[in-house]
Amino acid sequence: MILFDELGYMLGDPLMQRALLAALLVGVSAPVVGTYLVQRRLALLGDGIGHVALTGVALGWLIGATMGLASADALAVPGAVVAAVVGSALIEVVRRRGRTSGDLALAIMFYGGIAGGVLLIGLAGGSSSNLMAYLFGSISTVTSTDLLLTVVLCAVILLVGLGLRAALFSVSHDEEFATASGLPVWALNMAVAVVAALTVTVAMRVVGLLLVSALMIVPVAIGQLVTHSFRRTMTVASVVGVTVCLVGLSLTYWYDVSPGATIVVLAIAVYAAVALARPLLIRRRPAGDPHPDIPDDVEVATTPAGTRTGTRSGAGDAEECPE
Amino acid sequence: MTSVATAPQASTTAPAPAVEARGVHVHLGASHILRGVDLTVARGEVVALLGANGSGKSTLVRTLVNVLPPSAGTVSILGRPLGSTVPWGDVGYVPQRVSAGTTVPSTAGEVVASGLLHGRRLRLPRGWRARVQDALDLVGLADRAGDATSQLSGGQQQRVLIARALVREPELLVLDEPVAGVDRPSQEAFAATMTRLVGDGLTVLVVLHELGELAPLVTRAVVLRHGRVVHDGAPPRPHGGHDAVGHEHVHPHEPGPLADEHRLTRGPLPGAPGTEARS
């Protein structure tokens, strides 16, 4: 009973309402984009964008300060959006030019993003501590304007991420085949990069730039443990994302802990639990010989039915009967 | 062009060649891979592209499907210059096996469904499930639509890629070693499927290491050597009756010279795909 009363208080709090709505939207969207990033082996892209977004925050702050705006950080979020989009587009261009330099470019983004952020915030008359809210999240201070921006950006993310799922899957799964199909591969890759950048800036409020990537990647890691289809991995990841965001945020209503860190720790705990319980969770395959019963062209002395496995001792058989 | 692929006269009234390449040069980095290749494939033909590893076969087909840019020469596909005006929905491409499994699992059905997207079609068409099922049926994997591709054997993965190319019901099918590492019964099934599709007017350009089960179907062979066409005409007889009917084609089971030759530049040895798929 006390629990329900407490839940009622929490849900009645307008501050908490806004925070929960933001967490809900981010919890759904981040894993959708994360699924594409994991599939194209760019799991760390979110981190790279996050670091660059920090420079954007500081740049927005600097511009706001020089323009003499009432609140110095009014342009921080727009700055982050611009810097993140530019940064991720840049990564995509580098990835296209030459594959080998891709992770090097990502590394340079990491360092440049943080250094640029700290440098610019100093020039803007602030201190590194001003950046803390962006680095670690500040969901409890979500305003109605912030919420509106979150709703719009999440709508864009979901529209692209779900509406173009088949095309984005094709490009992420086999870029060569997508090119040979005449698909606009460049535009689709750019769409993923831009949507990833938007996700980072939206999730920045909830978990902070340093932990943004976790919200995009960890739910996907959980999803792929329990399914073997792309679509279901994405669905499971989104469900997990929403759950950990809402539960983690609710916990901070009663316990004075960082919402971002709580959400991420919760997600990793779920991952560990699922990984341990996986043998019990995965769909049981029907018992029996998984090999199709088709003739091979290997001459074997005796092959009584039912004892075929006995003849398949060496790896060398694979050439003749891969099934 | 608008004639339905099932109409047999499609091969006799051929309006423009399915493939027409003139003086194609391709550079990859510093190496000059293709040195002035001419290739014409008329409608309804089944052309085998032969040659040793590294002779430029794959480079040529990848150029024809717009994956690699030619540094000189012209290519037209189904009567259109290479680019976005080519009706890509009428072209099916089977690349060499994607060896590295992606980290997010995907089912055979999902991979085949991606073959339904082409050109400006970015969303799956109505009734895609039935078409995917039909395509998987064509390659004998009807019951594996829901299985993760990583759980399929190497040969089965290859057949999924063939189904992905067939699902859009192409007029021109370009295949890059479709039967490498596929066992004999599957090769026979594949040849039977191809025979039926070719009978329906399909044009095929296929990179092969040996004619094998497809031999009766091949109308012409083009042999590449050092990036140039050295033979264009009747399928040549390989020495030693290598592909003769009744030839017991047995590879040594250790990575010897024969096995090496098979996929020298393409990573896994013949034994590898099957074994990795079971792990």
XYZ file of C-alpha atoms in Angstrom:
602
model
C 0.000 0.000 0.000
C 2.771 2.376 0.964
C 4.459 1.495 -2.299
C 1.415 2.545 -4.298
C 1.119 5.776 -2.361
C 4.751 6.510 -3.020
C 4.311 5.720 -6.717
C 1.318 8.045 -6.751
C 3.366 10.879 -5.247
C 6.104 10.296 -7.773
C 3.758 10.284 -10.745
C 2.004 13.387 -9.432
C 5.227 15.370 -9.367
C 5.381 17.486 -12.582
C 9.176 17.461 -12.471
C 9.126 13.692 -12.311
C 6.469 13.482 -15.020
C 8.668 15.343 -17.455
C 11.715 13.323 -16.484
C 9.867 10.025 -16.859
C 8.505 10.988 -20.264
C 11.980 11.972 -21.460
C 13.411 8.716 -20.088
C 10.661 6.734 -21.809
C 11.353 8.309 -25.198
C 15.108 7.933 -24.882
C 14.729 4.370 -23.650
C 12.832 3.438 -26.818
C 14.924 5.348 -29.360
C 18.505 4.783 -28.227
C 18.462 0.965 -28.653
C 16.820 1.270 -32.093
C 19.782 3.281 -33.345
C 22.197 1.172 -31.306
C 21.088 -1.946 -33.184
C 22.330 -0.482 -36.473
C 25.571 0.716 -34.890
C 26.311 -2.694 -33.388
C 25.538 -4.380 -36.674
C 27.977 -2.204 -38.573
C 30.608 -2.664 -35.844
C 30.472 0.971 -34.822
C 29.525 0.356 -31.200
C 31.914 3.072 -30.095
C 30.571 5.673 -32.507
C 28.116 6.883 -29.863
C 31.014 7.594 -27.507
C 32.864 9.497 -30.190
C 29.805 11.611 -30.964
C 29.248 12.158 -27.260
C 32.718 13.609 -26.819
C 32.285 15.908 -29.805
C 28.894 16.990 -28.493
C 30.703 18.265 -25.391
C 32.604 20.705 -27.574
C 29.245 21.687 -29.044
C 27.838 22.321 -25.559
C 30.782 24.578 -24.706
C 30.601 26.318 -28.078
C 26.903 27.002 -27.576
C 27.749 28.315 -24.129
C 30.468 30.586 -25.529
C 28.162 31.954 -28.227
C 25.405 32.466 -25.662
C 27.825 34.310 -23.367
C 29.160 36.601 -26.087
C 25.629 37.371 -27.250
C 24.775 38.222 -23.660
C 21.821 35.861 -23.413
C 19.973 35.713 -20.105
C 20.924 32.132 -19.362
C 24.392 31.244 -20.561
C 23.491 27.667 -21.425
C 20.471 28.452 -23.619
C 22.425 27.489 -26.715
C 24.199 24.506 -25.138
C 21.785 21.849 -26.429
C 21.481 23.313 -29.951
C 25.279 23.536 -29.992
C 25.494 19.879 -29.028
C 23.063 18.896 -31.782
C 25.064 20.747 -34.430
C 28.453 19.477 -33.251
C 27.197 15.892 -32.965
C 25.691 15.877 -36.448
C 28.825 17.407 -37.969
C 31.057 14.993 -36.043
C 29.165 11.874 -37.033
C 28.927 12.967 -40.660
C 32.693 13.456 -40.567
C 33.220 9.949 -39.173
C 31.033 8.563 -41.951
C 33.094 10.377 -44.590
C 36.339 9.073 -43.081
C 34.901 5.549 -42.877
C 34.090 5.753 -46.566
C 37.455 7.063 -47.658
C 39.571 4.447 -46.011
C 38.607 1.786 -43.545
C 41.904 1.575 -41.717
C 41.809 5.129 -40.442
C 38.266 4.795 -39.084
C 39.128 3.965 -35.473
C 42.031 6.392 -35.513
C 39.598 9.154 -36.510
C 37.306 8.008 -33.713
C 40.166 8.224 -31.210
C 41.052 11.733 -32.348
C 37.389 12.673 -31.933
C 37.476 11.394 -28.338
C 40.429 13.573 -27.375
C 39.510 16.571 -29.476
C 35.957 16.584 -28.161
C 36.895 16.648 -24.481
C 39.828 19.052 -24.887
C 37.795 21.402 -27.072
C 34.923 21.359 -24.591
C 37.076 22.177 -21.580
C 38.983 24.865 -23.491
C 35.866 26.590 -24.836
C 33.969 26.519 -21.550
C 36.932 28.337 -19.983
C 36.837 30.985 -22.708
C 33.093 31.349 -22.099
C 33.823 32.313 -18.520
C 32.579 29.032 -17.081
C 34.464 26.188 -15.472
C 34.710 22.487 -16.135
C 32.158 21.908 -13.421
C 29.555 23.560 -15.684
C 30.083 20.667 -18.035
C 29.318 18.073 -15.360
C 25.564 18.263 -15.942
C 26.139 17.358 -19.571
C 28.768 14.724 -18.911
C 26.698 12.837 -16.357
C 23.140 13.863 -17.153
C 20.682 16.172 -15.463
C 17.301 14.665 -16.056
C 15.828 16.202 -12.926
C 16.140 19.649 -14.510
C 14.232 18.856 -17.698
C 12.123 21.875 -18.658
C 9.039 21.900 -20.871
C 11.143 23.298 -23.713
C 13.681 20.509 -23.296
C 10.868 18.002 -23.297
C 9.426 19.389 -26.518
C 12.834 19.138 -28.189
C 13.172 15.571 -26.914
C 9.759 14.613 -28.299
C 10.542 16.072 -31.725
C 14.001 14.534 -31.988
C 12.780 11.129 -30.782
C 10.015 11.244 -33.379
C 12.619 11.847 -36.092
C 14.830 9.055 -34.746
C 11.981 6.538 -34.623
C 10.607 7.590 -38.003
C 13.974 6.969 -39.671
C 15.049 4.026 -37.513
C 11.798 2.072 -37.840
C 10.404 3.418 -41.112
C 13.558 2.623 -43.062
C 14.367 -0.520 -41.110
C 14.510 -2.839 -44.130
C 16.752 -0.490 -46.111
C 18.997 0.309 -43.144
C 19.250 -3.408 -42.388
C 20.276 -4.090 -45.983
C 22.991 -1.439 -45.908
C 24.264 -2.418 -42.472
C 24.190 -6.139 -43.215
C 25.889 -6.190 -46.632
C 26.908 -2.847 -48.050
C 28.202 -4.380 -51.281
C 24.888 -6.047 -52.038
C 23.003 -2.861 -51.203
C 25.221 -0.963 -53.643
C 24.647 -3.608 -56.300
C 20.902 -3.192 -55.730
C 21.141 0.479 -56.622
C 20.112 1.558 -53.127
C 21.175 5.082 -52.095
C 23.853 3.629 -49.823
C 25.568 6.920 -49.130
C 22.329 8.612 -48.062
C 21.312 5.668 -45.895
C 24.693 5.581 -44.161
C 24.435 9.301 -43.571
C 20.934 8.821 -42.183
C 22.280 6.367 -39.606
C 25.087 8.761 -38.695
C 22.763 11.742 -38.285
C 20.183 9.759 -36.329
C 22.969 8.477 -34.068
C 24.027 12.071 -33.451
C 20.470 13.096 -32.584
C 20.184 10.137 -30.223
C 23.326 11.195 -28.417
C 22.059 14.709 -27.833
C 18.644 13.497 -26.729
C 20.098 10.919 -24.362
C 22.575 13.476 -23.041
C 19.884 14.784 -20.682
C 19.046 11.382 -19.296
C 22.353 9.604 -18.798
C 24.980 12.182 -19.742
C 27.385 12.259 -22.669
C 29.856 9.847 -21.096
C 27.205 7.158 -20.676
C 25.064 7.807 -23.763
C 26.597 4.959 -25.678
C 25.754 2.475 -22.940
C 22.068 3.141 -23.467
C 22.484 2.502 -27.187
C 24.643 -0.586 -26.928
C 23.941 -2.545 -23.728
C 20.231 -3.211 -24.493
C 21.262 -4.499 -27.931
C 23.819 -6.778 -26.294
C 20.985 -8.140 -24.138
C 18.681 -8.490 -27.137
C 21.090 -10.512 -29.204
C 21.620 -12.906 -26.312
C 18.019 -14.043 -26.390
C 16.917 -13.813 -30.026
C 18.276 -14.717 -33.412
C 16.454 -12.257 -35.586
C 17.382 -8.655 -36.270
C 13.852 -7.383 -35.746
C 13.406 -9.165 -32.428
C 16.817 -8.033 -31.202
C 15.690 -4.465 -31.810
C 12.356 -5.028 -30.065
C 13.897 -6.686 -27.021
C 16.537 -3.953 -26.851
C 13.879 -1.235 -26.858
C 11.834 -2.967 -24.176
C 14.949 -3.363 -22.026
C 15.919 0.249 -22.717
C 12.550 1.601 -21.584
C 12.464 -0.640 -18.538
C 15.902 0.257 -17.217
C 15.346 3.963 -17.913
C 12.023 4.104 -16.070
C 13.081 1.859 -13.174
C 16.460 3.560 -12.805
C 14.928 7.008 -12.837
C 12.194 6.026 -10.361
C 14.817 4.729 -7.939
C 16.391 8.170 -7.838
C 13.101 9.577 -6.562
C 13.652 7.762 -3.292
C 17.412 7.355 -3.210
C 19.780 10.220 -3.791
C 21.849 8.658 -6.562
C 22.797 9.729 -10.072
C 20.008 8.767 -12.490
C 22.339 8.210 -15.440
C 24.698 5.962 -13.529
C 21.791 4.048 -11.972
C 20.237 3.388 -15.379
C 23.495 2.174 -16.884
C 24.402 -0.015 -13.905
C 20.906 -1.475 -14.042
C 21.276 -2.230 -17.763
C 24.605 -3.941 -17.215
C 23.128 -5.928 -14.309
C 20.333 -7.104 -16.608
C 22.941 -8.050 -19.199
C 24.887 -10.082 -16.654
C 21.735 -11.787 -15.390
C 20.542 -12.643 -18.895
C 23.990 -13.877 -19.928
C 24.059 -16.184 -16.908
C 20.474 -17.366 -17.403
C 20.833 -17.701 -21.156
C 21.072 -21.491 -21.268
C 17.617 -21.602 -19.671
C 16.119 -18.823 -21.791
C 16.975 -19.714 -25.355
C 14.304 -21.511 -27.288
C 14.892 -25.195 -27.046
C 15.606 -26.795 -30.380
C 13.765 -29.983 -31.119
C 15.916 -32.897 -30.088
C 17.524 -34.930 -32.797
C 20.107 -34.754 -35.527
C 20.317 -31.160 -36.822
C 21.956 -32.345 -40.041
C 19.580 -32.616 -42.991
C 19.323 -36.146 -44.293
C 20.718 -35.707 -47.782
C 23.197 -37.940 -49.567
C 26.797 -36.801 -49.743
C 29.394 -37.914 -52.231
C 31.851 -39.345 -49.779
C 32.481 -43.030 -50.026
C 32.393 -44.441 -46.511
C 32.722 -48.127 -45.766
C 29.655 -48.531 -43.565
C 26.992 -45.985 -42.710
C 24.208 -47.698 -40.801
C 21.295 -45.357 -40.292
C 21.381 -43.421 -37.077
C 25.106 -43.685 -36.546
C 26.136 -41.129 -39.141
C 27.756 -38.952 -36.566
C 30.306 -41.686 -35.974
C 31.707 -41.186 -39.448
C 32.000 -37.445 -39.124
C 35.121 -37.449 -37.041
C 37.386 -34.998 -38.842
C 36.980 -31.418 -39.917
C 37.961 -32.565 -43.402
C 34.442 -33.854 -44.002
C 33.214 -30.330 -44.191
C 34.249 -29.835 -47.799
C 32.102 -32.639 -49.020
C 29.100 -32.310 -46.744
C 28.925 -28.837 -45.249
C 25.391 -29.389 -44.128
C 11.987 -4.635 -71.416
C 8.483 -4.701 -70.141
C 7.938 -8.250 -71.354
C 7.398 -10.579 -68.465
C 10.399 -12.674 -67.528
C 8.341 -15.815 -67.908
C 7.721 -15.193 -71.608
C 10.024 -17.494 -73.568
C 10.334 -15.063 -76.462
C 12.226 -12.672 -74.201
C 15.413 -14.359 -75.353
C 14.635 -14.151 -79.065
C 13.458 -10.560 -79.253
C 16.350 -9.288 -77.124
C 16.161 -5.492 -77.353
C 19.557 -4.645 -75.908
C 22.268 -6.891 -74.523
C 21.877 -7.677 -70.849
C 25.498 -6.740 -70.278
C 27.705 -4.681 -72.536
C 31.170 -3.695 -71.383
C 33.648 -1.920 -73.651
C 37.290 -1.395 -72.843
C 36.834 -1.604 -69.100
C 39.868 -0.782 -66.989
C 39.786 -1.019 -63.220
C 42.464 0.097 -60.802
C 42.360 -0.987 -57.184
C 44.844 1.140 -55.332
C 48.086 0.922 -57.285
C 47.241 -2.317 -59.092
C 45.793 -2.318 -62.564
C 43.331 -5.220 -62.242
C 41.309 -5.083 -65.469
C 43.119 -4.029 -68.635
C 40.580 -3.329 -71.337
C 37.887 -5.969 -70.964
C 35.121 -6.283 -73.580
C 32.162 -8.419 -72.622
C 28.716 -8.771 -74.133
C 26.012 -10.987 -72.705
C 22.909 -11.252 -74.882
C 19.475 -11.860 -73.355
C 18.869 -15.462 -72.455
C 22.530 -16.431 -72.535
C 24.310 -18.274 -69.752
C 27.876 -17.040 -69.761
C 30.523 -18.530 -67.518
C 33.407 -16.314 -66.486
C 36.447 -18.483 -65.938
C 40.029 -17.887 -64.956
C 42.552 -18.480 -62.236
C 42.314 -16.725 -58.903
C 43.485 -13.178 -59.235
C 42.675 -13.011 -62.942
C 40.062 -10.321 -62.330
C 36.811 -12.310 -62.500
C 35.359 -10.956 -59.291
C 36.607 -7.466 -60.033
C 34.819 -7.595 -63.380
C 31.446 -8.667 -61.973
C 31.748 -6.205 -59.091
C 32.356 -3.483 -61.663
C 29.337 -4.616 -63.677
C 27.027 -4.310 -60.651
C 28.355 -0.855 -59.792
C 30.295 -1.809 -56.670
C 33.665 -0.816 -58.126
C 34.071 2.221 -60.383
C 35.783 1.545 -63.730
C 38.724 3.869 -64.336
C 38.081 3.741 -68.081
C 35.587 2.209 -70.480
C 31.829 1.988 -70.590
C 29.376 -0.455 -69.076
C 25.696 -0.739 -69.781
C 23.342 -3.103 -68.016
C 19.986 -4.021 -69.595
C 20.499 -1.227 -72.110
C 21.201 1.523 -69.562
C 24.577 3.054 -68.690
C 25.842 2.013 -65.269
C 24.231 4.198 -62.621
C 20.894 4.940 -61.078
C 18.978 4.590 -64.366
C 19.703 0.865 -64.538
C 16.553 -1.050 -63.509
C 18.300 -2.656 -60.526
C 15.134 -4.520 -59.628
C 15.757 -6.677 -62.688
C 19.335 -7.481 -61.705
C 20.174 -10.079 -59.076
C 23.690 -10.262 -57.629
C 25.150 -13.065 -55.556
C 28.433 -11.941 -54.010
C 31.015 -14.295 -52.692
C 30.050 -15.448 -49.263
C 30.093 -12.822 -46.556
C 32.395 -14.692 -44.224
C 32.408 -12.531 -41.137
C 29.098 -12.906 -39.343
C 27.566 -9.647 -38.260
C 27.228 -9.122 -34.547
C 23.477 -8.606 -34.508
C 21.803 -11.874 -35.457
C 19.617 -11.983 -38.545
C 17.408 -14.743 -39.867
C 17.601 -16.255 -43.324
C 14.195 -14.725 -44.042
C 15.397 -11.238 -43.094
C 18.468 -11.520 -45.302
C 16.399 -12.738 -48.256
C 13.835 -9.975 -47.702
C 16.581 -7.364 -48.118
C 16.796 -8.553 -51.733
C 13.374 -7.029 -52.334
C 14.789 -3.534 -51.896
C 16.416 -1.848 -54.857
C 16.796 1.552 -56.441
C 14.281 3.874 -54.845
C 12.322 1.059 -53.223
C 13.344 1.443 -49.587
C 10.446 -0.371 -47.979
C 9.330 -3.956 -48.317
C 6.544 -4.413 -50.869
C 3.198 -5.893 -50.020
C 3.195 -9.669 -49.790
C 6.934 -9.837 -49.130
C 6.647 -12.777 -46.765
C 5.241 -15.063 -49.450
C 7.913 -13.988 -51.941
C 10.693 -14.573 -49.418
C 9.263 -17.995 -48.666
C 9.109 -18.834 -52.392
C 12.720 -17.755 -52.901
C 13.903 -19.864 -49.966
C 11.900 -22.731 -51.394
C 13.778 -22.370 -54.696
C 17.088 -23.027 -52.943
C 15.713 -25.768 -50.718
C 15.705 -23.849 -47.462
C 11.954 -23.411 -47.081
C 11.956 -24.574 -43.473
C 14.909 -22.422 -42.372
C 13.377 -18.937 -42.831
C 13.347 -18.307 -39.085
C 16.827 -19.631 -38.393
C 19.743 -17.324 -37.673
C 22.101 -17.242 -40.641
C 25.000 -17.826 -38.256
C 23.498 -21.209 -37.401
C 23.432 -22.289 -41.041
C 26.328 -24.124 -42.619
C 28.568 -22.444 -45.179
C 26.757 -24.026 -48.100
C 23.371 -23.054 -46.701
C 24.530 -19.466 -46.193
C 25.565 -19.421 -49.833
C 22.075 -20.589 -50.808
C 20.518 -17.842 -48.692
C 22.504 -15.320 -50.747
C 21.247 -16.943 -53.948
C 17.669 -16.707 -52.662
C 18.267 -13.030 -51.846
C 19.167 -12.429 -55.507
C 16.269 -14.518 -56.843
C 13.567 -13.026 -54.635
C 13.228 -9.948 -56.851
C 12.686 -12.194 -59.907
C 15.570 -10.743 -61.908
C 16.041 -10.754 -65.674
C 19.801 -10.804 -65.253
C 21.511 -12.841 -62.569
C 25.166 -12.180 -61.757
C 26.757 -14.807 -59.559
C 30.263 -14.846 -58.092
C 31.276 -18.453 -57.455
C 27.840 -19.538 -56.253
C 28.762 -23.164 -55.739
C 32.130 -22.831 -54.039
C 31.991 -24.985 -50.937
C 28.533 -26.321 -51.735
C 28.124 -30.100 -51.735
C 27.256 -32.065 -54.828
C 23.521 -32.691 -54.155
C 23.064 -28.993 -53.465
C 24.963 -28.146 -56.638
C 22.647 -30.441 -58.569
C 19.596 -28.830 -56.984
C 21.042 -25.407 -57.799
C 21.674 -26.434 -61.413
C 18.113 -27.730 -61.696
C 16.725 -24.445 -60.382
C 18.912 -22.504 -62.797
C 17.815 -24.681 -65.702
C 14.200 -23.852 -64.983
C 14.839 -20.118 -64.589
C 16.951 -19.990 -67.751
C 14.149 -21.793 -69.560
C 11.927 -18.936 -68.428
C 14.236 -16.401 -70.054
C 16.733 -15.563 -67.295
C 20.118 -14.253 -68.420
C 23.038 -15.458 -66.326
C 26.614 -14.304 -65.903
C 28.361 -16.626 -63.511
C 31.913 -16.652 -62.184
C 32.990 -20.246 -61.864
C 36.099 -22.061 -60.925
C 34.987 -25.122 -62.811
C 31.875 -25.653 -64.879
C 30.748 -28.644 -62.802
C 27.030 -29.242 -62.588
C 26.276 -26.083 -64.558
C 28.182 -27.317 -67.639
C 25.112 -28.372 -69.678
C 23.572 -24.964 -69.106
C 26.525 -22.750 -70.066
C 26.179 -21.406 -73.608
C 29.441 -19.485 -73.705
C 32.571 -19.140 -71.659
C 34.779 -16.116 -71.229
C 38.223 -16.727 -69.817
C 40.182 -13.967 -68.137
C 43.925 -14.020 -67.678
C 45.906 -11.157 -66.176
C 42.931 -8.848 -66.498
C 42.313 -9.492 -70.190
C 39.876 -11.710 -72.068
C 41.861 -14.569 -73.587
C 38.953 -16.710 -74.710
C 35.365 -15.924 -75.649
C 33.378 -18.753 -77.157
C 32.557 -22.376 -76.553
C 33.229 -23.578 -73.020
C 36.824 -24.815 -73.012
C 37.676 -28.336 -71.935
C 39.880 -28.183 -68.882
C 42.857 -30.495 -68.937
C 42.473 -33.886 -67.358
C 38.697 -34.066 -67.623
C 38.506 -32.204 -64.370
C 34.801 -31.523 -64.690
C 33.930 -34.619 -66.692
C 30.819 -36.538 -65.752
C 31.754 -39.200 -63.255
C 34.942 -37.457 -62.229
C 35.417 -38.014 -58.525
C 36.355 -34.560 -57.402
C 38.050 -35.040 -54.081
C 40.077 -32.359 -52.418
C 42.924 -33.160 -50.083
C 41.758 -32.563 -46.572
C 44.800 -30.672 -45.504
C 45.515 -27.187 -46.837
C 47.647 -28.465 -49.693
C 48.281 -26.747 -53.009
C 44.961 -27.912 -54.475
C 42.946 -26.616 -51.576
C 44.879 -23.377 -51.546
C 44.152 -22.754 -55.161
C 40.464 -23.004 -54.486
C 40.012 -19.855 -52.495
C 43.463 -18.413 -52.369
C 42.504 -14.797 -52.107
C 39.274 -15.192 -50.262
C 40.127 -16.301 -46.771
C 38.727 -19.546 -45.502
C 39.878 -22.807 -46.983
C 37.246 -25.113 -48.429
C 37.005 -27.061 -45.198
C 36.469 -24.034 -43.025
C 32.940 -22.743 -43.768
C 31.215 -25.988 -42.933
C 33.079 -26.482 -39.719
C 32.634 -22.953 -38.442
C 28.920 -23.090 -39.061
C 28.491 -25.992 -36.698
C 30.369 -24.441 -33.822
